[in-house]
C-alpha positions as a printed Julia matrix, in Angstrom:
242×3 Matrix{Float64}:
 71.73  50.42  -71.85
 72.49  47.06  -70.02
 69.85  45.06  -69.17
 69.41  42.93  -65.86
 67.09  39.85  -66.44
 65.63  38.01  -62.99
 65.69  34.63  -64.23
 63.71  31.87  -62.22
 65.23  28.3   -62.11
 63.24  24.87  -61.48
 62.68  24.56  -57.61
 62.6   20.42  -58.31
 61.97  19.47  -61.87
 64.52  20.36  -64.25
 61.64  20.29  -67.02
 60.39  23.36  -65.58
 62.76  25.56  -66.84
 61.49  27.94  -69.69
 62.36  28.36  -72.95
 62.99  31.8   -72.68
 64.93  31.37  -69.67
 67.31  29.31  -71.48
 67.76  31.74  -74.1
 68.67  34.54  -71.67
 71.09  32.65  -69.91
 72.63  31.57  -73.34
 72.85  35.22  -74.67
 73.75  37.11  -70.93
 77.34  38.6   -71.09
 77.41  37.71  -67.38
 75.53  35.2   -64.95
 74.98  35.81  -61.59
 74.54  32.93  -59.47
 73.64  31.97  -55.51
 76.01  29.15  -55.7
 78.05  28.46  -58.68
 78.23  24.85  -57.91
 74.69  24.5   -57.98
 74.19  26.88  -60.67
 76.55  24.94  -62.37
 74.93  21.57  -63.04
 71.68  23.61  -64.3
 73.9   25.45  -67.2
 75.61  22.43  -68.06
 72.57  20.23  -68.57
 71.24  23.24  -70.95
 74.55  23.87  -72.5
 75.09  27.15  -70.83
 78.83  28.52  -70.97
 78.46  32.12  -70.15
 80.8   33.87  -67.43
 79.53  33.08  -63.72
 79.92  35.13  -60.87
 78.78  34.11  -57.42
 76.26  36.77  -55.83
 74.77  35.54  -52.28
 73.45  37.1   -49.11
 77.28  37.21  -48.06
 78.75  39.3   -50.46
 75.99  41.15  -52.53
 76.69  44.54  -50.66
 80.16  44.52  -52.37
 79.65  43.07  -55.56
 76.4   45.27  -56.45
 78.33  48.5   -57.07
 80.97  46.62  -59.57
 77.49  44.89  -61.22
 76.24  47.98  -61.47
 78.96  49.48  -63.34
 78.93  46.65  -65.96
 75.3   47.14  -66.49
 75.78  50.97  -67.08
 78.32  50.15  -69.63
 75.92  48.06  -71.86
 76.3   44.2   -70.29
 73.42  41.99  -70.17
 73.39  40.13  -66.86
 71.35  37.45  -65.35
 70.59  36.81  -61.88
 69.56  33.34  -60.91
 69.23  31.62  -57.33
 69.91  28.04  -56.18
 66.09  27.28  -57.04
 62.86  29.61  -57.76
 62.43  33.32  -58.27
 65.37  35.12  -57.19
 64.49  37.87  -54.34
 61.62  35.83  -52.9
 63.72  34.4   -49.83
 66.69  34.53  -51.95
 69.43  37.32  -52.79
 68.03  39.82  -55.79
 66.14  42.92  -53.91
 69.61  44.8   -53.4
 70.76  44.33  -56.94
 67.32  45.38  -58.41
 66.95  48.67  -56.02
 70.33  49.74  -57.22
 69.37  49.15  -60.46
 66.09  50.98  -60.61
 67.91  53.8   -58.39
 70.82  54.28  -61.21
 67.9   55.12  -63.67
 69.28  53.91  -66.99
 69.07  49.86  -66.29
 66.3   48.22  -67.9
 65.15  45.35  -65.07
 63.17  42.63  -66.87
 61.8   39.58  -64.65
 60.93  36.41  -66.28
 58.0   34.46  -64.72
 58.91  30.73  -63.46
 58.81  28.56  -60.67
 58.17  30.16  -57.38
 57.72  27.02  -54.77
 55.07  28.95  -52.9
 52.58  29.15  -55.55
 51.86  25.53  -56.46
 51.89  24.89  -52.33
 49.33  27.92  -52.15
 47.14  26.47  -54.96
 47.0   22.64  -54.16
 46.76  23.43  -50.42
 42.68  23.3   -50.92
 42.59  26.98  -48.66
 41.97  29.75  -49.61
 43.95  31.55  -52.48
 42.43  34.78  -54.11
 43.85  36.52  -50.51
 47.16  35.73  -48.9
 50.15  36.87  -47.32
 53.89  35.51  -47.82
 55.57  35.37  -44.73
 58.95  33.06  -45.71
 61.13  32.35  -43.4
 60.2   33.17  -39.46
 62.81  34.29  -37.07
 64.65  31.67  -35.57
 64.62  33.53  -32.57
 64.66  37.2   -31.63
 61.26  38.75  -32.87
 59.71  35.21  -33.6
 57.08  35.4   -31.12
 56.16  39.19  -31.83
 55.98  38.26  -35.35
 53.45  34.98  -34.84
 51.33  37.29  -32.33
 51.03  40.02  -34.97
 49.38  37.33  -37.1
 46.7   35.76  -34.65
 43.92  38.17  -36.48
 44.97  37.44  -39.43
 42.3   36.21  -41.89
 44.05  36.02  -45.19
 46.02  32.67  -45.64
 49.5   32.53  -44.38
 52.77  30.99  -46.35
 55.78  30.37  -44.57
 59.16  28.59  -45.74
 60.44  26.24  -42.9
 63.32  23.78  -42.58
 62.43  19.78  -42.05
 64.83  20.04  -38.77
 62.51  22.82  -37.38
 59.12  21.73  -38.7
 57.38  19.84  -35.98
 58.64  22.61  -33.63
 57.25  25.37  -36.1
 53.81  23.67  -36.3
 53.21  22.85  -32.19
 53.66  26.88  -32.15
 51.44  27.6   -34.77
 48.97  25.32  -32.76
 49.52  27.46  -29.4
 49.08  30.89  -30.99
 46.19  29.67  -33.65
 44.76  26.82  -31.96
 45.14  23.34  -33.01
 41.71  23.12  -35.12
 43.54  25.68  -37.45
 43.48  23.99  -40.91
 46.87  23.58  -42.32
 48.82  22.34  -45.64
 52.54  21.17  -45.72
 53.73  20.68  -49.04
 57.13  19.22  -49.12
 59.6   18.2   -52.25
 57.57  20.73  -54.99
 57.74  19.08  -58.36
 60.14  16.39  -57.1
 59.5   12.88  -57.41
 58.61  12.25  -53.7
 56.15  15.57  -53.56
 53.81  15.18  -50.63
 51.13  17.26  -49.73
 50.15  16.62  -46.12
 46.59  18.47  -45.38
 44.65  18.48  -42.36
 44.05  20.5   -38.41
 47.24  21.36  -36.89
 46.42  18.53  -34.26
 46.47  16.21  -37.0
 49.33  17.07  -39.25
 51.38  17.77  -35.94
 50.41  13.95  -35.14
 51.3   12.8   -38.72
 54.91  14.39  -38.94
 55.75  12.96  -35.04
 55.19   9.56  -36.41
 57.32  10.38  -39.74
 60.04  12.55  -40.05
 60.0   15.13  -42.7
 62.22  15.64  -45.4
 63.01  18.2   -48.29
 62.19  21.64  -48.65
 59.29  23.04  -46.9
 56.26  25.27  -47.37
 53.6   25.94  -44.7
 50.06  27.2   -46.0
 48.17  28.12  -42.97
 44.18  29.12  -42.98
 43.59  32.6   -41.59
 40.86  33.45  -39.35
 37.58  32.42  -40.91
 34.24  34.5   -40.82
 32.55  33.72  -37.32
 35.65  32.38  -35.77
 37.38  34.05  -32.72
 40.93  34.19  -32.54
 42.52  32.35  -29.82
 42.75  34.13  -27.03
 46.68  35.62  -26.48
 48.49  33.39  -23.93
 51.49  34.49  -21.99
 54.25  32.48  -23.99
 57.61  31.78  -22.28
 60.17  33.06  -24.67
 62.15  29.75  -24.56
 59.02  28.51  -26.14
 60.35  29.63  -29.64
 63.68  28.8   -29.48
 65.14  26.3   -32.28
């Protein structure tokens, strides 16, 4: 029986790679990588020279059947993404689902780096209950998703591009109110890691003056006890275009 390992990789600092992750990648018969060029840098750094195969959102439907067959034949396969834990806003779900459906393949996920966890814990916002929203739809469905979160009481977590950050924060202010607390964490575990905390109005002002760079995680407070959600507005769809 084969085994599929889901292996987290660093989101920034190379030292965030675990000893177990390095061992598994060295022992694997096949390593599936989101971008082989990006992953080759990491693998070379840790002297890992196994077979490498591209597995990303544009080809996973075509490659998953062949990978499952190799696993059923007894192969040990490790899945990595460019950064963080596969399956979290990255390819991984489809392969795991098909391995589980096959019934004779063991799936094991290693603990390790995931960008939203350090961003949430360091935000200063409640983190005992939260919802992970990942990337919002860029156009179709964006307004609907935001409106559905208007009365959310849990802390909310979003991924965003630095190029869309300011527009997204402005949309949040329209839906949730400019006094809502937020933390914007960027460049997690890298040299220039930074968390900008405050009200949406304050953080919008900061990034209006300072151009955001790097990978972004937005941590937004939910509706607090006794707080009334912002009254729904009739927002035009073009306000949500990027």
